[in-house]
mmCIF file of C-alpha atoms in Angstrom:
data_model
loop_
_atom_site.group_PDB
_atom_site.id
_atom_site.type_symbol
_atom_site.label_atom_id
_atom_site.label_comp_id
_atom_site.label_asym_id
_atom_site.label_seq_id
_atom_site.Cartn_x
_atom_site.Cartn_y
_atom_site.Cartn_z
ATOM 1 C CA MET A 582 0.000 0.000 0.000
ATOM 2 C CA LYS A 583 2.064 2.900 -1.296
ATOM 3 C CA GLY A 584 -0.062 5.918 -0.469
ATOM 4 C CA LEU A 585 -3.419 7.627 -0.728
ATOM 5 C CA PRO A 586 -5.197 8.833 -3.877
ATOM 6 C CA PHE A 587 -5.034 12.629 -4.086
ATOM 7 C CA LYS A 588 -8.711 13.213 -3.236
ATOM 8 C CA THR A 589 -8.504 10.819 -0.295
ATOM 9 C CA TRP A 590 -5.331 12.527 0.953
ATOM 10 C CA LEU A 591 -6.999 15.928 0.693
ATOM 11 C CA ALA A 592 -10.053 14.700 2.604
ATOM 12 C CA CYS A 593 -7.864 13.103 5.298
ATOM 13 C CA GLU A 594 -5.938 16.358 5.748
ATOM 14 C CA ALA A 595 -9.188 18.289 6.203
ATOM 15 C CA GLU A 596 -10.528 15.658 8.600
ATOM 16 C CA ARG A 597 -7.321 15.843 10.632
ATOM 17 C CA LYS A 598 -7.756 19.586 11.170
ATOM 18 C CA ILE A 599 -11.391 19.172 12.177
ATOM 19 C CA ARG A 600 -10.450 16.340 14.544
ATOM 20 C CA HIS A 601 -7.921 18.494 16.384
ATOM 21 C CA ILE A 602 -10.492 21.284 16.802
ATOM 22 C CA ASP A 603 -12.933 18.730 18.227
ATOM 23 C CA ILE A 604 -10.258 17.433 20.597
ATOM 24 C CA LYS A 605 -9.638 20.929 21.914
ATOM 25 C CA GLU A 606 -13.365 21.531 22.455
ATOM 26 C CA HIS A 607 -14.192 17.891 23.441
ATOM 27 C CA LYS A 608 -17.932 18.440 23.370
ATOM 28 C CA LEU A 609 -19.853 15.424 24.618
ATOM 29 C CA LYS A 610 -22.265 14.202 21.935
ATOM 30 C CA GLN A 611 -22.986 10.602 22.935
ATOM 31 C CA LEU A 612 -23.164 9.207 26.451
ATOM 32 C CA PHE A 613 -23.451 5.448 26.823
ATOM 33 C CA TRP A 614 -24.975 3.953 29.951
ATOM 34 C CA GLU A 615 -24.163 0.305 30.602
ATOM 35 C CA CYS A 616 -27.399 -0.006 32.520
ATOM 36 C CA THR A 617 -27.218 -3.727 33.317
ATOM 37 C CA LEU A 618 -24.985 -6.782 33.107
ATOM 38 C CA SER A 619 -27.993 -9.056 32.863
ATOM 39 C CA CYS A 620 -28.544 -10.700 29.478
ATOM 40 C CA ASN A 621 -30.863 -13.292 27.965
ATOM 41 C CA LEU A 622 -28.364 -14.614 25.401
ATOM 42 C CA HIS A 623 -24.872 -16.107 25.499
ATOM 43 C CA CYS A 624 -23.109 -14.552 22.501
ATOM 44 C CA ARG A 625 -19.919 -16.130 21.249
ATOM 45 C CA HIS A 626 -18.195 -12.773 20.788
ATOM 46 C CA CYS A 627 -19.328 -11.004 23.967
ATOM 47 C CA GLY A 628 -16.674 -8.676 25.324
ATOM 48 C CA SER A 629 -18.415 -7.641 28.558
ATOM 49 C CA ASP A 630 -19.157 -9.300 31.879
ATOM 50 C CA CYS A 631 -22.747 -10.169 30.946
ATOM 51 C CA LYS A 632 -24.520 -12.911 32.826
ATOM 52 C CA VAL A 633 -27.527 -14.935 31.645
ATOM 53 C CA LEU A 634 -29.310 -14.191 34.902
ATOM 54 C CA PRO A 635 -32.164 -11.777 35.666
ATOM 55 C CA SER A 636 -30.452 -11.091 38.998
ATOM 56 C CA ALA A 637 -27.191 -9.880 37.461
ATOM 57 C CA MET A 638 -26.119 -6.442 38.578
ATOM 58 C CA SER A 639 -28.007 -3.423 37.257
ATOM 59 C CA MET A 640 -27.140 0.128 38.249
ATOM 60 C CA LYS A 641 -29.867 2.014 40.091
ATOM 61 C CA ALA A 642 -31.439 4.542 37.768
ATOM 62 C CA GLU A 643 -31.070 7.364 40.295
ATOM 63 C CA ASP A 644 -27.297 6.836 40.369
ATOM 64 C CA PHE A 645 -26.962 7.370 36.635
ATOM 65 C CA LEU A 646 -29.438 10.245 36.691
ATOM 66 C CA LYS A 647 -27.234 12.057 39.220
ATOM 67 C CA ALA A 648 -24.360 11.800 36.736
ATOM 68 C CA LEU A 649 -26.709 13.104 34.056
ATOM 69 C CA ASP A 650 -27.470 16.070 36.322
ATOM 70 C CA SER A 651 -23.771 16.907 36.195
ATOM 71 C CA VAL A 652 -23.915 16.964 32.405
ATOM 72 C CA LYS A 653 -27.083 19.076 32.363
ATOM 73 C CA ALA A 654 -25.673 21.596 34.859
ATOM 74 C CA TYR A 655 -22.566 22.032 32.737
ATOM 75 C CA CYS A 656 -24.648 22.496 29.583
ATOM 76 C CA GLU A 657 -26.641 25.234 31.292
ATOM 77 C CA LYS A 658 -23.441 26.877 32.522
ATOM 78 C CA VAL A 659 -21.878 27.137 29.059
ATOM 79 C CA GLY A 660 -25.118 27.716 27.172
ATOM 80 C CA ASP A 661 -25.287 24.353 25.417
ATOM 81 C CA ASP A 662 -28.448 22.370 24.761
ATOM 82 C CA PRO A 663 -28.518 18.928 26.484
ATOM 83 C CA GLY A 664 -30.812 17.892 23.640
ATOM 84 C CA HIS A 665 -27.684 17.625 21.482
ATOM 85 C CA ILE A 666 -26.321 14.792 23.656
ATOM 86 C CA LEU A 667 -27.767 11.358 22.906
ATOM 87 C CA VAL A 668 -27.921 8.978 25.873
ATOM 88 C CA ILE A 669 -27.604 5.386 24.656
ATOM 89 C CA LEU A 670 -28.554 2.489 26.923
ATOM 90 C CA THR A 671 -26.565 -0.679 26.486
ATOM 91 C CA GLY A 672 -25.591 -3.692 28.553
ATOM 92 C CA GLY A 673 -25.927 -6.600 28.943
ATOM 93 C CA GLU A 674 -29.364 -6.371 27.446
ATOM 94 C CA PRO A 675 -31.311 -3.172 28.283
ATOM 95 C CA LEU A 676 -34.681 -4.934 27.814
ATOM 96 C CA MET A 677 -33.872 -7.017 30.886
ATOM 97 C CA ARG A 678 -34.575 -3.909 32.984
ATOM 98 C CA LYS A 679 -38.217 -3.840 34.033
ATOM 99 C CA ASP A 680 -37.929 -0.095 34.639
ATOM 100 C CA LEU A 681 -36.480 0.673 31.199
ATOM 101 C CA GLU A 682 -39.461 2.787 30.162
ATOM 102 C CA GLU A 683 -39.292 4.756 33.406
ATOM 103 C CA CYS A 684 -35.559 5.317 32.855
ATOM 104 C CA GLY A 685 -36.300 6.626 29.388
ATOM 105 C CA ARG A 686 -38.978 9.021 30.635
ATOM 106 C CA LYS A 687 -36.668 10.446 33.297
ATOM 107 C CA ILE A 688 -33.859 10.934 30.773
ATOM 108 C CA ILE A 689 -36.289 12.795 28.513
ATOM 109 C CA GLN A 690 -37.484 14.923 31.456
ATOM 110 C CA LYS A 691 -33.911 16.069 32.005
ATOM 111 C CA GLY A 692 -33.742 17.258 28.420
ATOM 112 C CA PHE A 693 -31.758 14.456 26.772
ATOM 113 C CA PRO A 694 -32.870 12.215 23.897
ATOM 114 C CA TRP A 695 -32.264 8.528 24.494
ATOM 115 C CA GLY A 696 -31.740 5.364 22.512
ATOM 116 C CA MET A 697 -30.760 1.756 23.035
ATOM 117 C CA VAL A 698 -28.744 -1.130 21.611
ATOM 118 C CA THR A 699 -30.596 -4.446 21.871
ATOM 119 C CA ASN A 700 -30.549 -8.053 20.720
ATOM 120 C CA GLY A 701 -34.342 -7.814 20.377
ATOM 121 C CA PHE A 702 -35.063 -11.140 22.118
ATOM 122 C CA ALA A 703 -37.347 -9.649 24.778
ATOM 123 C CA MET A 704 -39.055 -7.170 22.439
ATOM 124 C CA THR A 705 -42.793 -7.478 21.932
ATOM 125 C CA PRO A 706 -45.237 -5.163 20.143
ATOM 126 C CA GLU A 707 -46.584 -3.960 23.496
ATOM 127 C CA ARG A 708 -43.092 -3.370 24.921
ATOM 128 C CA PHE A 709 -42.116 -1.468 21.789
ATOM 129 C CA ARG A 710 -45.227 0.684 22.070
ATOM 130 C CA ARG A 711 -44.359 1.535 25.686
ATOM 131 C CA LEU A 712 -40.770 2.357 24.772
ATOM 132 C CA MET A 713 -41.864 4.703 22.000
ATOM 133 C CA ALA A 714 -44.302 6.345 24.419
ATOM 134 C CA SER A 715 -41.341 6.819 26.780
ATOM 135 C CA GLY A 716 -39.543 8.889 24.164
ATOM 136 C CA LEU A 717 -37.316 6.286 22.530
ATOM 137 C CA HIS A 718 -35.337 8.247 19.932
ATOM 138 C CA SER A 719 -33.009 5.658 18.395
ATOM 139 C CA MET A 720 -32.496 1.902 18.395
ATOM 140 C CA THR A 721 -29.984 -0.583 17.052
ATOM 141 C CA VAL A 722 -30.744 -4.295 16.676
ATOM 142 C CA SER A 723 -28.132 -6.975 16.053
ATOM 143 C CA LEU A 724 -28.677 -9.528 13.296
ATOM 144 C CA ASP A 725 -25.728 -11.866 12.816
ATOM 145 C CA GLY A 726 -26.695 -14.104 9.943
ATOM 146 C CA LEU A 727 -29.541 -16.225 8.687
ATOM 147 C CA LYS A 728 -31.439 -18.353 11.194
ATOM 148 C CA GLU A 729 -28.900 -21.077 12.007
ATOM 149 C CA SER A 730 -25.906 -18.734 11.948
ATOM 150 C CA HIS A 731 -27.580 -16.094 14.090
ATOM 151 C CA ASP A 732 -28.794 -18.597 16.711
ATOM 152 C CA TRP A 733 -25.323 -20.186 16.775
ATOM 153 C CA MET A 734 -23.722 -16.781 17.273
ATOM 154 C CA ARG A 735 -26.176 -15.680 19.944
ATOM 155 C CA GLY A 736 -26.216 -18.971 21.831
ATOM 156 C CA ARG A 737 -29.984 -19.371 22.027
ATOM 157 C CA GLU A 738 -32.522 -20.983 19.745
ATOM 158 C CA GLY A 739 -35.236 -18.633 18.582
ATOM 159 C CA SER A 740 -33.074 -15.523 18.855
ATOM 160 C CA TYR A 741 -33.176 -15.029 15.074
ATOM 161 C CA GLU A 742 -36.981 -14.865 14.924
ATOM 162 C CA ARG A 743 -37.070 -12.445 17.868
ATOM 163 C CA ALA A 744 -34.464 -10.175 16.265
ATOM 164 C CA VAL A 745 -36.342 -10.137 12.953
ATOM 165 C CA GLU A 746 -39.600 -9.241 14.689
ATOM 166 C CA ALA A 747 -37.880 -6.394 16.545
ATOM 167 C CA ILE A 748 -36.474 -5.127 13.250
ATOM 168 C CA LYS A 749 -39.936 -5.181 11.674
ATOM 169 C CA LEU A 750 -41.387 -3.185 14.561
ATOM 170 C CA ALA A 751 -38.659 -0.558 14.249
ATOM 171 C CA ILE A 752 -39.003 -0.264 10.467
ATOM 172 C CA ALA A 753 -42.759 0.187 10.838
ATOM 173 C CA ALA A 754 -42.125 3.171 13.138
ATOM 174 C CA GLY A 755 -40.726 5.034 10.135
ATOM 175 C CA ASP A 756 -39.232 8.460 10.727
ATOM 176 C CA ASP A 757 -40.355 8.447 14.367
ATOM 177 C CA LEU A 758 -37.310 6.308 15.196
ATOM 178 C CA ALA A 759 -33.686 6.546 14.090
ATOM 179 C CA PHE A 760 -32.899 2.899 13.477
ATOM 180 C CA ASP A 761 -30.249 0.608 12.070
ATOM 181 C CA VAL A 762 -29.164 -3.022 12.110
ATOM 182 C CA VAL A 763 -25.636 -4.178 12.918
ATOM 183 C CA THR A 764 -24.107 -7.428 11.704
ATOM 184 C CA CYS A 765 -20.973 -9.012 13.091
ATOM 185 C CA VAL A 766 -19.201 -10.845 10.264
ATOM 186 C CA ASN A 767 -17.499 -14.096 11.197
ATOM 187 C CA GLN A 768 -16.388 -17.235 9.389
ATOM 188 C CA ARG A 769 -19.824 -18.817 9.630
ATOM 189 C CA ASN A 770 -21.928 -15.985 8.180
ATOM 190 C CA TYR A 771 -19.354 -14.573 5.733
ATOM 191 C CA ASN A 772 -20.923 -16.346 2.758
ATOM 192 C CA GLU A 773 -24.419 -15.230 3.790
ATOM 193 C CA LEU A 774 -23.797 -11.498 3.413
ATOM 194 C CA ASN A 775 -25.636 -11.193 0.103
ATOM 195 C CA GLN A 776 -28.646 -13.119 1.420
ATOM 196 C CA ILE A 777 -28.731 -11.005 4.584
ATOM 197 C CA LYS A 778 -28.560 -7.865 2.457
ATOM 198 C CA GLU A 779 -31.450 -8.924 0.227
ATOM 199 C CA MET A 780 -33.563 -9.882 3.224
ATOM 200 C CA LEU A 781 -32.978 -6.540 4.953
ATOM 201 C CA ILE A 782 -33.748 -4.621 1.764
ATOM 202 C CA SER A 783 -36.972 -6.603 1.290
ATOM 203 C CA MET A 784 -37.977 -5.643 4.838
ATOM 204 C CA GLY A 785 -37.498 -1.967 4.035
ATOM 205 C CA LEU A 786 -34.387 -1.316 6.123
ATOM 206 C CA LYS A 787 -32.522 1.873 5.240
ATOM 207 C CA ARG A 788 -29.310 1.671 7.320
ATOM 208 C CA TRP A 789 -27.039 -1.330 7.926
ATOM 209 C CA ARG A 790 -23.706 -1.368 9.750
ATOM 210 C CA VAL A 791 -21.247 -4.204 9.319
ATOM 211 C CA PHE A 792 -18.340 -4.900 11.646
ATOM 212 C CA THR A 793 -15.732 -7.526 12.417
ATOM 213 C CA VAL A 794 -14.771 -8.948 15.814
ATOM 214 C CA PHE A 795 -11.707 -7.529 17.548
ATOM 215 C CA PRO A 796 -9.737 -9.899 19.815
ATOM 216 C CA SER A 797 -11.385 -9.271 23.168
ATOM 217 C CA GLY A 798 -13.723 -11.148 25.500
ATOM 218 C CA ARG A 799 -15.036 -14.518 24.321
ATOM 219 C CA GLY A 800 -14.303 -13.654 20.694
ATOM 220 C CA LYS A 801 -10.586 -13.545 21.443
ATOM 221 C CA TYR A 802 -10.495 -17.295 22.031
ATOM 222 C CA ASP A 803 -12.925 -18.417 19.323
ATOM 223 C CA PRO A 804 -11.175 -18.929 15.966
ATOM 224 C CA MET A 805 -14.547 -18.892 14.177
ATOM 225 C CA MET A 806 -14.935 -15.234 15.147
ATOM 226 C CA GLN A 807 -11.793 -14.059 13.379
ATOM 227 C CA LEU A 808 -11.563 -13.509 9.608
ATOM 228 C CA ASP A 809 -8.341 -14.050 7.716
ATOM 229 C CA ASN A 810 -7.025 -11.129 5.668
ATOM 230 C CA GLU A 811 -8.553 -12.382 2.422
ATOM 231 C CA ARG A 812 -12.040 -12.517 3.919
ATOM 232 C CA PHE A 813 -11.509 -9.198 5.650
ATOM 233 C CA ARG A 814 -10.768 -7.649 2.269
ATOM 234 C CA GLY A 815 -13.830 -9.483 0.954
ATOM 235 C CA VAL A 816 -16.001 -7.734 3.544
ATOM 236 C CA MET A 817 -14.657 -4.367 2.411
ATOM 237 C CA LYS A 818 -15.364 -5.245 -1.227
ATOM 238 C CA PHE A 819 -18.905 -6.323 -0.321
ATOM 239 C CA ILE A 820 -19.601 -3.051 1.500
ATOM 240 C CA GLU A 821 -18.136 -0.951 -1.300
ATOM 241 C CA ASP A 822 -20.211 -2.780 -3.919
ATOM 242 C CA THR A 823 -23.360 -2.505 -1.807
ATOM 243 C CA ARG A 824 -22.866 1.233 -1.402
ATOM 244 C CA LYS A 825 -22.489 1.605 -5.161
ATOM 245 C CA GLU A 826 -25.787 -0.236 -5.675
ATOM 246 C CA GLY A 827 -27.519 2.404 -3.571
ATOM 247 C CA ARG A 828 -30.388 0.179 -2.390
ATOM 248 C CA ILE A 829 -29.391 0.291 1.290
ATOM 249 C CA LYS A 830 -26.990 2.531 3.196
ATOM 250 C CA CYS A 831 -24.322 0.042 4.223
ATOM 251 C CA SER A 832 -21.254 1.095 6.208
ATOM 252 C CA TYR A 833 -18.300 -0.494 7.932
ATOM 253 C CA ALA A 834 -18.135 0.157 11.665
ATOM 254 C CA CYS A 835 -16.192 3.106 13.038
ATOM 255 C CA GLU A 836 -13.047 1.190 13.987
ATOM 256 C CA GLY A 837 -9.802 1.351 12.043
ATOM 257 C CA PHE A 838 -8.178 3.603 9.456
ATOM 258 C CA LEU A 839 -8.602 1.997 6.023
ATOM 259 C CA GLY A 840 -6.184 3.959 3.828
ATOM 260 C CA PRO A 841 -7.344 4.137 0.199
ATOM 261 C CA LEU A 842 -10.759 2.759 1.233
ATOM 262 C CA GLU A 843 -11.473 5.820 3.369
ATOM 263 C CA GLY A 844 -14.676 7.403 2.092
ATOM 264 C CA LYS A 845 -15.609 4.279 0.141
ATOM 265 C CA VAL A 846 -16.949 1.947 2.824
ATOM 266 C CA ARG A 847 -18.160 4.639 5.250
ATOM 267 C CA SER A 848 -19.816 7.986 4.664
ATOM 268 C CA ASN A 849 -17.413 9.554 7.134
ATOM 269 C CA LEU A 850 -13.630 9.291 7.350
ATOM 270 C CA PHE A 851 -12.043 7.351 10.194
ATOM 271 C CA ARG A 852 -11.854 8.984 13.563
ATOM 272 C CA CYS A 853 -11.929 7.514 17.061
ATOM 273 C CA HIS A 854 -14.439 9.688 18.951
ATOM 274 C CA ALA A 855 -13.817 7.895 22.264
ATOM 275 C CA GLY A 856 -13.035 10.410 24.987
ATOM 276 C CA VAL A 857 -13.484 13.285 22.537
ATOM 277 C CA ASN A 858 -17.210 13.242 21.773
ATOM 278 C CA VAL A 859 -18.187 9.869 23.263
ATOM 279 C CA GLY A 860 -18.270 9.010 26.954
ATOM 280 C CA SER A 861 -19.818 6.274 29.044
ATOM 281 C CA VAL A 862 -20.882 5.301 32.521
ATOM 282 C CA LEU A 863 -20.327 1.605 33.109
ATOM 283 C CA ASN A 864 -22.406 -0.636 35.333
ATOM 284 C CA ASP A 865 -20.041 -0.299 38.287
ATOM 285 C CA GLY A 866 -19.993 3.499 37.948
ATOM 286 C CA SER A 867 -16.718 3.712 36.042
ATOM 287 C CA ILE A 868 -16.382 6.745 33.782
ATOM 288 C CA SER A 869 -15.031 5.647 30.433
ATOM 289 C CA ALA A 870 -15.413 6.406 26.742
ATOM 290 C CA CYS A 871 -16.601 3.750 24.291
ATOM 291 C CA VAL A 872 -18.012 0.789 26.239
ATOM 292 C CA SER A 873 -15.761 -1.558 24.225
ATOM 293 C CA ILE A 874 -12.570 -0.109 25.757
ATOM 294 C CA ARG A 875 -10.607 -1.937 28.436
ATOM 295 C CA ALA A 876 -11.001 -0.958 32.088
ATOM 296 C CA ASP A 877 -7.323 0.093 32.029
ATOM 297 C CA TYR A 878 -8.460 3.331 30.395
ATOM 298 C CA ASN A 879 -11.288 4.238 32.784
ATOM 299 C CA GLN A 880 -10.960 7.816 34.032
ATOM 300 C CA GLY A 881 -12.965 7.915 37.241
ATOM 301 C CA ASN A 882 -16.139 6.714 38.914
ATOM 302 C CA ILE A 883 -19.473 8.482 39.423
ATOM 303 C CA TYR A 884 -19.629 7.227 43.015
ATOM 304 C CA LYS A 885 -16.661 9.407 43.972
ATOM 305 C CA ASP A 886 -16.182 11.839 41.058
ATOM 306 C CA ASP A 887 -18.255 14.464 39.275
ATOM 307 C CA PHE A 888 -18.814 13.271 35.714
ATOM 308 C CA MET A 889 -18.197 16.571 33.933
ATOM 309 C CA GLU A 890 -15.147 17.361 36.058
ATOM 310 C CA VAL A 891 -13.691 14.064 34.886
ATOM 311 C CA TRP A 892 -14.790 14.662 31.283
ATOM 312 C CA ASN A 893 -13.245 18.119 31.109
ATOM 313 C CA ASN A 894 -10.029 17.529 33.029
ATOM 314 C CA ARG A 895 -9.020 13.934 32.409
ATOM 315 C CA PHE A 896 -9.193 11.772 29.261
ATOM 316 C CA GLN A 897 -5.781 13.089 28.154
ATOM 317 C CA VAL A 898 -4.832 9.550 27.170
ATOM 318 C CA TYR A 899 -7.652 9.700 24.606
ATOM 319 C CA ARG A 900 -7.091 13.232 23.363
ATOM 320 C CA ASP A 901 -3.315 13.253 22.977
ATOM 321 C CA ARG A 902 -2.491 10.111 21.018
ATOM 322 C CA SER A 903 1.256 10.789 20.712
ATOM 323 C CA TRP A 904 1.915 7.994 23.234
ATOM 324 C CA MET A 905 0.651 5.532 20.609
ATOM 325 C CA LYS A 906 3.421 6.389 18.178
ATOM 326 C CA LYS A 907 5.558 3.382 19.001
ATOM 327 C CA GLY A 908 6.064 -0.128 17.691
ATOM 328 C CA GLN A 909 4.508 -0.548 14.253
ATOM 329 C CA CYS A 910 2.729 2.800 14.668
ATOM 330 C CA GLY A 911 6.063 4.519 15.275
ATOM 331 C CA THR A 912 7.194 4.215 11.676
ATOM 332 C CA CYS A 913 3.809 4.246 9.934
ATOM 333 C CA LYS A 914 3.399 7.046 7.397
ATOM 334 C CA PHE A 915 -0.361 7.023 7.981
ATOM 335 C CA PHE A 916 -0.137 7.774 11.718
ATOM 336 C CA ARG A 917 -0.890 11.402 10.879
ATOM 337 C CA TYR A 918 -4.452 10.365 9.968
ATOM 338 C CA CYS A 919 -4.927 7.196 12.005
ATOM 339 C CA GLU A 920 -3.325 8.410 15.256
ATOM 340 C CA GLY A 921 -3.077 4.867 16.532
ATOM 341 C CA GLY A 922 -6.533 3.614 15.579
ATOM 342 C CA GLY A 923 -9.433 2.847 17.917
ATOM 343 C CA MET A 924 -8.760 2.930 21.656
ATOM 344 C CA HIS A 925 -10.581 -0.398 22.023
ATOM 345 C CA LEU A 926 -7.746 -2.037 20.062
ATOM 346 C CA ARG A 927 -5.137 -1.149 22.701
ATOM 347 C CA ASN A 928 -3.907 -3.621 25.304
ATOM 348 C CA SER A 929 -3.226 -2.651 28.914
ATOM 349 C CA ASP A 930 0.414 -1.936 28.053
ATOM 350 C CA GLY A 931 -0.645 0.316 25.182
ATOM 351 C CA SER A 932 0.352 -2.103 22.446
ATOM 352 C CA LEU A 933 -1.830 -2.461 19.359
ATOM 353 C CA GLN A 934 -3.846 -5.680 19.028
ATOM 354 C CA PHE A 935 -4.001 -5.490 15.244
ATOM 355 C CA CYS A 936 -3.886 -2.950 12.433
ATOM 356 C CA HIS A 937 -6.661 -2.659 9.838
ATOM 357 C CA LEU A 938 -4.215 -1.413 7.217
ATOM 358 C CA ASP A 939 -2.098 -4.537 7.660
ATOM 359 C CA ARG A 940 -5.164 -6.658 6.971
ATOM 360 C CA LEU A 941 -5.807 -4.817 3.718
ATOM 361 C CA LYS A 942 -2.328 -5.330 2.282
#
């Protein structure tokens, strides 16, 4: 891979300047709440501490809402609108919380829109109606293959049918709900991508995100989760071709600088927003960025720290990436644009787990 096409280089230079302005301002735009560790599935690639138990730990809503008060107070102080910060509930499985609708209403009352990431297993038409009535603004549902592949991936029979029904409910909501489907590509469902695409298009889906498993959690030890470089390039080719067709808005996930493919498999250019525009409160109260990032990079805890004090005065490890310029990143000519890649790909010692550009060579 010798270099970037001129237009791609020009776009990357512009993106770099914008990124550094955003780092200086570090305005919070998305706040994830890991609201529970309880889950109803046993996914092969899970990277969290989820437990298939209704009794698994869930943070009290009032604890998170106090952290949200910190965000709201800061917004009022600087004249920002909290309505520009999307609160996203994740887990575990958010639908395992019986008070999910109440949580949503209270988040709305404080002036924030809210959304959720779900496997859809516990979704019913009545539950969906209640969630929409509670102000649900956005939703993402995971679909990881056709029936056998999805159930294999999710570790529970019937999970495919439940996910499909949840997708249908969301599509029927139309413009009242910002909605997309995410698909984790692995060795088992790789050859099903075209069939999955046609099925989603036939259902009326508009937005589809595709991602690959990074070596963390259960997926780190399951060889079926990892694609070889040839198949990884095949995924990129599939996304690029699908985007050219124009029948569904298909994008690769946000992780990883892709060199000459920048702008071709995503509408945006690569940037890791973790700790710059994206923060999170984990189930134990830890203040972090993207929920996929190791605990080594947590910055505080809401049970002893003020969230916005932490957000404004810590997170330097996220905002100044010069410490990543070592090892293979130390001599990489693309570091100027990549700046070490996604934080979730860093080990506790700061070393890089793998490089997307290497996989494309």
